[in-house]
Coordinates of C-alpha atoms in Angstrom, one line a residue:
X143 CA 13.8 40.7 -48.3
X144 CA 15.0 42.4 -44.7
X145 CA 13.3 40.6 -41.4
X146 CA 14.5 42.0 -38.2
X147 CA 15.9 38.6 -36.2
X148 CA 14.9 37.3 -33.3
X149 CA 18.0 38.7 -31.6
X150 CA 16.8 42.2 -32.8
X151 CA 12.9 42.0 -31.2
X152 CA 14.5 40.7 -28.2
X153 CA 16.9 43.7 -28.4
X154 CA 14.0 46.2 -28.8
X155 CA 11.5 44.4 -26.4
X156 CA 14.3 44.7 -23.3
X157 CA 15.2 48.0 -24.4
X158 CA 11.8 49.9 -24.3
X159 CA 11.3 49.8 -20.5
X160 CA 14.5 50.4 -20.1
X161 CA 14.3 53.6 -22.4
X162 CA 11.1 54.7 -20.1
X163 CA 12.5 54.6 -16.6
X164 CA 13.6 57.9 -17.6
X165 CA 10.1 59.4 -17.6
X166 CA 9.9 58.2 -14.2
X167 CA 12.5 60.6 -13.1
X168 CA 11.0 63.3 -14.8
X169 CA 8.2 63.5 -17.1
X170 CA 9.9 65.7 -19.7
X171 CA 12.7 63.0 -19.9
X172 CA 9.8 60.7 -21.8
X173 CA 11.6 61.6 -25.3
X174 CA 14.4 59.5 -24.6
X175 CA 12.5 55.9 -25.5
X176 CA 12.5 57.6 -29.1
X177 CA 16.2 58.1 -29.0
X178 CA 16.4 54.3 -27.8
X179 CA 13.7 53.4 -30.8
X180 CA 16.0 55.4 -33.2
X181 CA 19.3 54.0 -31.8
X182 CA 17.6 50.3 -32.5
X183 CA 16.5 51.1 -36.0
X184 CA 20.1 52.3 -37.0
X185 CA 21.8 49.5 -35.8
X186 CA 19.0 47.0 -37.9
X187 CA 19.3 49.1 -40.6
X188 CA 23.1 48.9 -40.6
X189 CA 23.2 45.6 -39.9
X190 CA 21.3 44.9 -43.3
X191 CA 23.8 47.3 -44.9
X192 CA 26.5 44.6 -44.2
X193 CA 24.7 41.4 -44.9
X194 CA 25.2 40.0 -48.2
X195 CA 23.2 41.6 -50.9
X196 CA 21.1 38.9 -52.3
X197 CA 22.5 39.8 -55.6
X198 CA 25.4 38.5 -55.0
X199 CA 24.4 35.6 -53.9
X200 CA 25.3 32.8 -56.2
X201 CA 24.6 29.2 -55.4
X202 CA 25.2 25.8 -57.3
X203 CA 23.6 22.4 -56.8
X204 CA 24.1 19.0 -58.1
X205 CA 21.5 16.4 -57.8
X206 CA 21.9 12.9 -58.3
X207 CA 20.0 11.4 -61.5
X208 CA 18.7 8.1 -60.2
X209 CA 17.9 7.3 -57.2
X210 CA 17.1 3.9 -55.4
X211 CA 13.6 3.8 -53.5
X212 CA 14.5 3.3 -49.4
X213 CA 18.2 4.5 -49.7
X214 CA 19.2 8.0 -49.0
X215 CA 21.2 10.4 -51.7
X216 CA 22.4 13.8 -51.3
X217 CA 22.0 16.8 -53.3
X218 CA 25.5 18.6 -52.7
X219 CA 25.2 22.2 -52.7
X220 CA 28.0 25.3 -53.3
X221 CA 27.1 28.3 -52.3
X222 CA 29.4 31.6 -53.0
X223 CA 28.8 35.5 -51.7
X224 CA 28.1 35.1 -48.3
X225 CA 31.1 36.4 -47.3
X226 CA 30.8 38.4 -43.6
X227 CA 27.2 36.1 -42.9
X228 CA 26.8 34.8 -39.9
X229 CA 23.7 32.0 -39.4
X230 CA 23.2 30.7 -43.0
X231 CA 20.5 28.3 -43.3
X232 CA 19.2 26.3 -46.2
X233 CA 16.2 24.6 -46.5
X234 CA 15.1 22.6 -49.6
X235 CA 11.7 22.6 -50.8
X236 CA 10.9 19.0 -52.3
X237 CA 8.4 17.1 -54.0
X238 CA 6.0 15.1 -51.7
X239 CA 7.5 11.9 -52.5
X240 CA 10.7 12.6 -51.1
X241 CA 10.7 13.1 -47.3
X242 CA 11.1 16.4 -46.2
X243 CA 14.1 17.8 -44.6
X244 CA 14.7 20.1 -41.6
X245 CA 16.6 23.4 -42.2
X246 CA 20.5 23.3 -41.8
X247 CA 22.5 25.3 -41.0
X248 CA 26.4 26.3 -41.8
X249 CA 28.9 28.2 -41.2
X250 CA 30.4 30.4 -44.5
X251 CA 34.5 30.5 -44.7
X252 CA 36.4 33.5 -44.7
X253 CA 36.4 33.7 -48.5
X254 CA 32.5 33.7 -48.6
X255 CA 31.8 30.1 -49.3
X256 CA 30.0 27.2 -48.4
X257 CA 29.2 23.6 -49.0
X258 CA 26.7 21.2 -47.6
X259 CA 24.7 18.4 -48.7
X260 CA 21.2 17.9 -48.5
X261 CA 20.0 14.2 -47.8
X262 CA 17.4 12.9 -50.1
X263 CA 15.1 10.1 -48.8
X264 CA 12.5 8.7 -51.8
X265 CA 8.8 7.3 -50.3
X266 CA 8.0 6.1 -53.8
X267 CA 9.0 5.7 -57.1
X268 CA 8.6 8.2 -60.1
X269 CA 10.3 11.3 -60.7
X270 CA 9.9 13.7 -58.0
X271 CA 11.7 16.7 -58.4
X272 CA 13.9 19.3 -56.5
X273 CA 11.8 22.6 -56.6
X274 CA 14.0 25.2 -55.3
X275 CA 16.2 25.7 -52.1
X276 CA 16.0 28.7 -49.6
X277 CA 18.5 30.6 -48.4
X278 CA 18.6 32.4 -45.4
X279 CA 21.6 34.6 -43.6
X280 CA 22.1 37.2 -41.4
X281 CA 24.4 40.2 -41.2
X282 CA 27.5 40.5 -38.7
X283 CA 25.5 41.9 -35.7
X284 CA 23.1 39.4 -36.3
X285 CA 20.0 42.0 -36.0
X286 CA 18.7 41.9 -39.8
X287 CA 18.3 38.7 -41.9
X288 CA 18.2 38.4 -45.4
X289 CA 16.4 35.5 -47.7
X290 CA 16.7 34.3 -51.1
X291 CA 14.8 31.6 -53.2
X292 CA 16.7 30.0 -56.1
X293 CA 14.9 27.8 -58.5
X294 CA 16.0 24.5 -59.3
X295 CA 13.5 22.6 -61.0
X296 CA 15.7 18.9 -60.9
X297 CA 13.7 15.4 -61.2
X298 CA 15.0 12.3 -59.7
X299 CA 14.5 9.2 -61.2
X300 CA 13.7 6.8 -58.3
X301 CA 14.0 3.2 -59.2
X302 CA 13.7 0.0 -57.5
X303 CA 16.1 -0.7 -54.4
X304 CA 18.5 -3.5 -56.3
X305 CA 21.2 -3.6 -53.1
X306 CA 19.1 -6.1 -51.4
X307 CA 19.4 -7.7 -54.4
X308 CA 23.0 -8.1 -55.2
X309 CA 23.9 -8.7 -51.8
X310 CA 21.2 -11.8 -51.5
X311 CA 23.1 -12.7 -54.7
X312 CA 26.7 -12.9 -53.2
X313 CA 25.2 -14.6 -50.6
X314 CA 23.7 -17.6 -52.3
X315 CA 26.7 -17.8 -54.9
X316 CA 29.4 -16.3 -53.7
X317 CA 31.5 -13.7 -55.6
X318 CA 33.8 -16.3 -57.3
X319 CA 31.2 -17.9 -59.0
X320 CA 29.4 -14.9 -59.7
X321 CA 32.7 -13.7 -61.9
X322 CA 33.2 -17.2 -63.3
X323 CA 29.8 -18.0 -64.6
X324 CA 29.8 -21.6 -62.0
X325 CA 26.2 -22.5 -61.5
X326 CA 27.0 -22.9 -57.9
X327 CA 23.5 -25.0 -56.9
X328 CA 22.8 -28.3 -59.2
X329 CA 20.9 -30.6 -56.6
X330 CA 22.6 -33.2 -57.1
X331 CA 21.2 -36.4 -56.3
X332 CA 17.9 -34.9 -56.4
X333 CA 15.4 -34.4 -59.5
X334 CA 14.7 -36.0 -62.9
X335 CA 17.8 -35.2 -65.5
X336 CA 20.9 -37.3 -65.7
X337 CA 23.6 -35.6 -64.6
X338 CA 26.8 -38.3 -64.9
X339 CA 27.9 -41.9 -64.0
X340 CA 29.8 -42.6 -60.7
X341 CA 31.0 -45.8 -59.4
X342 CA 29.0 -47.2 -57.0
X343 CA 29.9 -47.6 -53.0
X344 CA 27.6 -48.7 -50.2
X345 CA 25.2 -46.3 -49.3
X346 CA 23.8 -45.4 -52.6
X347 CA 20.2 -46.1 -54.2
X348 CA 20.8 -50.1 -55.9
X349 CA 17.5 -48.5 -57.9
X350 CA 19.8 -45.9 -59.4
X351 CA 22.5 -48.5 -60.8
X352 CA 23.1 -48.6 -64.6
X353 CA 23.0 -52.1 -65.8
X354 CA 23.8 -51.5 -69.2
X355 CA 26.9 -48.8 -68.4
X356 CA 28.1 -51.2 -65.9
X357 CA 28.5 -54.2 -67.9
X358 CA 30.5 -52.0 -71.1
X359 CA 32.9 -50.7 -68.1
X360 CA 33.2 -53.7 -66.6
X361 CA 32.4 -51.9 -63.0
X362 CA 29.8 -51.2 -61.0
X363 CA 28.1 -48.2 -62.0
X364 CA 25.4 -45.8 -60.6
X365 CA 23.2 -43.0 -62.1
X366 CA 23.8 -39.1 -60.7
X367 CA 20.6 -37.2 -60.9
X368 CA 19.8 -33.7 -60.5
X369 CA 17.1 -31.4 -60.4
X370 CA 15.6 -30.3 -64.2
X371 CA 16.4 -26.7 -65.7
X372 CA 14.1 -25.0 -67.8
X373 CA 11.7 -24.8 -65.6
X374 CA 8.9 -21.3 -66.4
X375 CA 8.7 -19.3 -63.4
X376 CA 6.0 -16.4 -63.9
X377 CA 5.9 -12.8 -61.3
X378 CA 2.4 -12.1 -60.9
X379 CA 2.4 -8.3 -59.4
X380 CA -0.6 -6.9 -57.8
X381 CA -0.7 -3.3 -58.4
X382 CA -3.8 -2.5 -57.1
X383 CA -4.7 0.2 -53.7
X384 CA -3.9 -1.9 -50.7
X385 CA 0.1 -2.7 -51.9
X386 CA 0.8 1.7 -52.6
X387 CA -0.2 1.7 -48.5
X388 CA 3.2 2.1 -47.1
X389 CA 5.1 -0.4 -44.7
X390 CA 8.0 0.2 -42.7
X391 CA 8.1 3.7 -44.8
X392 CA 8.3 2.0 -48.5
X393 CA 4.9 1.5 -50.6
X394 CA 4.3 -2.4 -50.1
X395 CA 4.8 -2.7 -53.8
X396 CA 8.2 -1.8 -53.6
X397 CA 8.7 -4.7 -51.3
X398 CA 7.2 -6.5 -53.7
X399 CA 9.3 -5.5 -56.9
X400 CA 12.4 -6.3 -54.9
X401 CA 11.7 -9.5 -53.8
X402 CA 10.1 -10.3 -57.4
X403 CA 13.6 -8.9 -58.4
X404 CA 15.5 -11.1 -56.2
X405 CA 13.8 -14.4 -56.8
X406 CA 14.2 -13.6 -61.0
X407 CA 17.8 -13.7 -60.7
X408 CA 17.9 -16.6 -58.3
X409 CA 15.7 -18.1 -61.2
X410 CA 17.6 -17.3 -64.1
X411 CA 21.0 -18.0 -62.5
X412 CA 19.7 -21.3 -62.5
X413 CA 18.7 -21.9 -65.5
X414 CA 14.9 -21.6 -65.7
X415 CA 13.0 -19.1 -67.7
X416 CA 11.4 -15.9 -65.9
X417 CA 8.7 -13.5 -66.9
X418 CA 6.7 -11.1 -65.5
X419 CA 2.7 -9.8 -64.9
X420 CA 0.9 -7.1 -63.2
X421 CA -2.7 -5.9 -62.7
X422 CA -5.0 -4.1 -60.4
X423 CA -8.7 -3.4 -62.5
X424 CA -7.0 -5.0 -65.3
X425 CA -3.6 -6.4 -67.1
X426 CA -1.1 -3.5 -66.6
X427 CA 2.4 -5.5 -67.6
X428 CA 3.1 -8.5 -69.4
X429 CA 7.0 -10.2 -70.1
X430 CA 7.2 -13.5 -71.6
X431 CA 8.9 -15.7 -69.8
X432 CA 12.7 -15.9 -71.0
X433 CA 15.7 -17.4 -70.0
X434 CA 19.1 -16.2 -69.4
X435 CA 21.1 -13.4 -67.1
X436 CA 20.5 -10.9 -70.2
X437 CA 16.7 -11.1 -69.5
X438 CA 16.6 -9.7 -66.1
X439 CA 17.8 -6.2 -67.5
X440 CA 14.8 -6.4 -69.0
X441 CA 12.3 -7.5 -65.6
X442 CA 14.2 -4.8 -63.9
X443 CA 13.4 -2.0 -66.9
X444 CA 9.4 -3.6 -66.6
X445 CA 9.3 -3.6 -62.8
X446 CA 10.9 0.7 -63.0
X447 CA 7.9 1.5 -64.8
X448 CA 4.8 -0.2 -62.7
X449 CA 2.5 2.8 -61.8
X450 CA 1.2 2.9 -58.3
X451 CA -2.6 2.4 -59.0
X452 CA -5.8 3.4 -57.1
X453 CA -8.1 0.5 -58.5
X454 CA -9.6 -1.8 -56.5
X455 CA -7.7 -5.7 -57.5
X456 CA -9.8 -7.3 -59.8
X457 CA -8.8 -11.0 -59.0
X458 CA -11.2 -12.7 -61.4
X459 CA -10.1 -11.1 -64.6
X460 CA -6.9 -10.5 -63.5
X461 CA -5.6 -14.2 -63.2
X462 CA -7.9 -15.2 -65.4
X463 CA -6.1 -13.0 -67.9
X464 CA -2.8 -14.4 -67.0
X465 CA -3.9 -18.2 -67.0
X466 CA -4.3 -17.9 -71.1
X467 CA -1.1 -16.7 -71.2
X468 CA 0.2 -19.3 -70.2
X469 CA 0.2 -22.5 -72.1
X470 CA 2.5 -24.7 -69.5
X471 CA 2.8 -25.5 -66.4
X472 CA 4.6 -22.9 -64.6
X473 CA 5.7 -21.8 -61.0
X474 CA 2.9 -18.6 -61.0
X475 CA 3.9 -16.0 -57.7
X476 CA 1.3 -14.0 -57.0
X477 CA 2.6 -11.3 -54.6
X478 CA -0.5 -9.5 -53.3
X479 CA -2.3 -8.1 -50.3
X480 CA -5.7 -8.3 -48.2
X481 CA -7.5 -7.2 -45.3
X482 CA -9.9 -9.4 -43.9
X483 CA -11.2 -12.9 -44.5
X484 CA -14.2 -10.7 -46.5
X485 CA -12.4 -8.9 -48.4
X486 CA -10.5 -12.2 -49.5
X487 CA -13.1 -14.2 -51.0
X488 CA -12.9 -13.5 -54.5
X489 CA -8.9 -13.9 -54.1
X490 CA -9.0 -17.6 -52.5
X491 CA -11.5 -18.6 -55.3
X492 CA -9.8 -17.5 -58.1
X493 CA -6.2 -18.6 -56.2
X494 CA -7.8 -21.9 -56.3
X495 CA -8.9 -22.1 -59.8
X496 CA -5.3 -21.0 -60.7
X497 CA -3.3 -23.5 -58.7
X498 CA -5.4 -26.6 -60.8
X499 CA -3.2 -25.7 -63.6
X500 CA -0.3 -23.9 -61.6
X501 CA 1.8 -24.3 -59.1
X502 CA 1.0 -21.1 -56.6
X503 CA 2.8 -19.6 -54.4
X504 CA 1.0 -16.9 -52.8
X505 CA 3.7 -13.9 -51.1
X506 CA 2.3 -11.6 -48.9
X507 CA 3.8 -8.7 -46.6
X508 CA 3.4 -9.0 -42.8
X509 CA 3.3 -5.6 -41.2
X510 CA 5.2 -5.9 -37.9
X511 CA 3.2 -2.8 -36.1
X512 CA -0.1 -5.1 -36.6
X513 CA 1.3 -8.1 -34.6
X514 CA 3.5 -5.7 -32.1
X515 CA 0.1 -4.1 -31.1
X516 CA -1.9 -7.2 -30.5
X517 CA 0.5 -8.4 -28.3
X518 CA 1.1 -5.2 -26.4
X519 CA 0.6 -5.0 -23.0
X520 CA -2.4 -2.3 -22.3
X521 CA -1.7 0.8 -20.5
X522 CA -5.0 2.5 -21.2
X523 CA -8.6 1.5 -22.0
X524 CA -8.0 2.5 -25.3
X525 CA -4.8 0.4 -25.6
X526 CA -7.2 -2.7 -24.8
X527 CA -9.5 -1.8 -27.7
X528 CA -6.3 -1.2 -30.4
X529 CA -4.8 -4.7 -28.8
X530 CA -8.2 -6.9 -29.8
X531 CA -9.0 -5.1 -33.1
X532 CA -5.6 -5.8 -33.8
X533 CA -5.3 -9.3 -33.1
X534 CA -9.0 -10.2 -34.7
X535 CA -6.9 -8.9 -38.4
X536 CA -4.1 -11.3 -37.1
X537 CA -6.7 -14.4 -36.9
X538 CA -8.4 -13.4 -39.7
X539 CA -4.5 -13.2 -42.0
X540 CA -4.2 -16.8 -40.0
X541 CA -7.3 -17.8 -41.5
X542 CA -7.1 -17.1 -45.1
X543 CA -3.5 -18.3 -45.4
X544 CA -5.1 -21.7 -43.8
X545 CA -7.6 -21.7 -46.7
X546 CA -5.1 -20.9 -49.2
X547 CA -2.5 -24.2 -47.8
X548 CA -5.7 -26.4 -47.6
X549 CA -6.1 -25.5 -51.5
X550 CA -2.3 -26.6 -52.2
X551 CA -1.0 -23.1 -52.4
X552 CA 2.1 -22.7 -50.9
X553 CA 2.5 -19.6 -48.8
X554 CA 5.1 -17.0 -47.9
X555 CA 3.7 -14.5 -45.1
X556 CA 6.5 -12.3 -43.7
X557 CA 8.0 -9.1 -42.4
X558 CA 9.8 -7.0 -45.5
X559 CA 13.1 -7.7 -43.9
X560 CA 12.1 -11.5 -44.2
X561 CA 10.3 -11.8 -47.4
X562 CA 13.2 -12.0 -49.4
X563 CA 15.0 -14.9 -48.1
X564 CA 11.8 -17.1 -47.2
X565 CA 10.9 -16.6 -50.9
X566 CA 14.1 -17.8 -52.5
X567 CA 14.0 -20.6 -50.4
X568 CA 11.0 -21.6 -50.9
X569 CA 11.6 -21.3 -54.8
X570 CA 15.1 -23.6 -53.9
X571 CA 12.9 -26.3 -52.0
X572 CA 10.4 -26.7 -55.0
X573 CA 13.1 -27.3 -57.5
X574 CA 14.6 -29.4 -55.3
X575 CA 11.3 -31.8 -55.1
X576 CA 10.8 -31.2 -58.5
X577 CA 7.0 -29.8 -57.7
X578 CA 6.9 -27.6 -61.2
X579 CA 6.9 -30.7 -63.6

């Protein structure tokens, strides 16, 4: 398709009073704007002549397969035939869930080629595709443009974001001990299960000497403790509407899935056996809880495939569901969202009726736009009404999560950049204390 440029309408649109000052002078010079008119349509029309046919055209592309959900990729694109262009653009026409991308522009080499890449930005995960890019060039004059459309038709496979994880990993182990296999954490001193014999100096517990030991050795010797392994440690996902709202650009279950991700290798690096659950109207996911660094392929292939859902969370069959699943005690962590201290009622009862058997902990996103607007300072009359509906929500999160540690349910309530690391900790004080058992 030919398009006259905006170089050629501004071209004609300075030219035609120009070409009529003529007929000022004399009337029977009036011919001379169709001369001008003529002149202008020649020099389009030849202009087109010398673009790049779009024929000729030939482009490649090469789009990554997998994708991780928050991180940027690039498509990397070769185009070939463009040789005497001037102004190539491309634009990309992508799938909703991957944020759209401005046209850009480059400039062709002498031998007719180009490269550029294109970024590509994932909202959620699935397998949005690449539809087609558009190309756009003019010809040497830079009066005529010419446009072609060339299918592509590539899916992505966007999975969850595991940098965050590995590089919480290496920062609680250590890369040395991640290649040698040392469990790096034992809590020693701490806990139920004998760990060794050491000879006793002032300072230690007299309660922890072993009578028996001492008197074969003939020294005075006291029992090492440290915390107990083996411990069942259960990801309890709500998939529901309220965690596909976005946060800081990334659906709130994402979030989710990564910190779940994160604490289940914390977990099984440490001995103690993970699984995984989600549900929304109903069950949607079920892993029994298994032990080992082999297993967490396995949470990660699980967690991939969670579907964003529309239902409305149904709390009461939900976790009821996933209580006769489990017949020990475990370390159950709900990771879920609310509203309002309303909208929460059902959730704190059946929380509640959980954490008899259970040890809860309850993980919820904080969105930092909520708390920057009710402390903002007002501007405007509408600013003052944003600020106080703003901090009522803040009160009312205060209040549930208040409900929920009255209960015994420990809670984790932070910002996505935050979550993470208050979670693992939390998770590293309880074995500590020995709160599972």
């Amino acid at each position: 398709m030919i398009y006259p440029t905006p170089r050629a309408v501004a071209l004609v649109a300075a030219g035609f009073p120009v070409a009529l000052l003529p007929a000022l002078v004399h009337p029977r010079l009036w011919g001379l704007w169709l001369v001008a008119a003529a002149l202008s349509a020649i020099a389009i029309g030849l202009d087109a002549l010398l673009a790049p046919a779009p024929r000729g055209v030939s482009m490649e592309i090469d789009v990554p397969g997998q994708l991780p959900i928050g991180e940027a990729g690039a498509a990397r694109v070769s185009i070939a035939g463009v040789r005497g262009a001037r102004a190539l653009e491309v634009l990309a026409d992508l799938h909703a869930d991957l944020a759209p991308q401005p046209v850009r522009g480059i400039q062709p080499g002498p031998d007719g080629r180009a490269e550029l890449e294109i970024p590509l930005l994932a909202r959620r995960r699935g397998r949005p595709t690449v539809d087609a890019l558009w190309l756009r060039w003019q010809g040497p004059l830079g009066l005529a443009g010419r446009r072609r459309r060339v299918e592509v038709a590539r899916a992505i496979s966007v999975v969850p974001n595991l940098r965050p994880v590995r590089a919480a990993a290496f920062r609680y182990f250590g890369a040395r001990e991640l290649s040698a296999g040392v469990q790096v954490e034992r809590f020693l001193g701490d806990g139920s299960e004998f760990e060794a014999l050491v000879e006793y100096v002032p300072g230690l517990d007299p309660r922890a000497i072993s009578w028996k030991a001492s008197a074969r050795h003939r020294e005075l010797l006291c029992q090492e403790f440290r915390a107990e392994r083996n411990h069942q440690v259960v990801l309890a996902l709500d998939t529901g509407h309220l965690v596909a709202e976005p946060l800081e650009g990334v659906p709130r279950l994402d979030h989710a899935v990564s910190s779940a991700l994160l604490l289940a290798y914390v977990s099984l690096r440490l001995g103690d056996r993970v699984g995984l659950y989600a549900f929304d109207r109903a069950a949607r996911a079920w892993a029994e809880p298994q032990g080992g660094l082999g297993s967490f392929a396995r949470l990660q292939t699980l967690s991939a495939q969670l579907a964003y859902s529309t239902e409305e969370t149904n709390f009461t069959l939900g976790l009821a569901e996933l209580s006769t699943r489990l017949r020990r005690r475990s370390l159950v962590v709900v990771f879920t969202e609310f509203v309002d201290t309303v909208t929460a009622e059902l959730m704190i009862e059946n929380l509640s009726r959980l954490a008899r058997r259970q040890l809860v902990v309850f993980v919820s996103l904080r969105d930092p736009g909520l708390d920057a607007a009710a402390l903002a300072a007002p501007h405007r009359v509408g600013d003052v009404y944003r600020s106080v509906v703003a901090a009522d929500f803040v009160r009312e999160r205060e209040r549930v999560l208040a409900r929920l540690r009255r209960m015994g349910i420990q809670c984790v309530d932070a910002a996505p950049g935050q979550v993470s690391a208050q979670l693992v900790n939390r998770y590293l004080d309880i074995k500590r204390r020995e709160q599972i058992a």
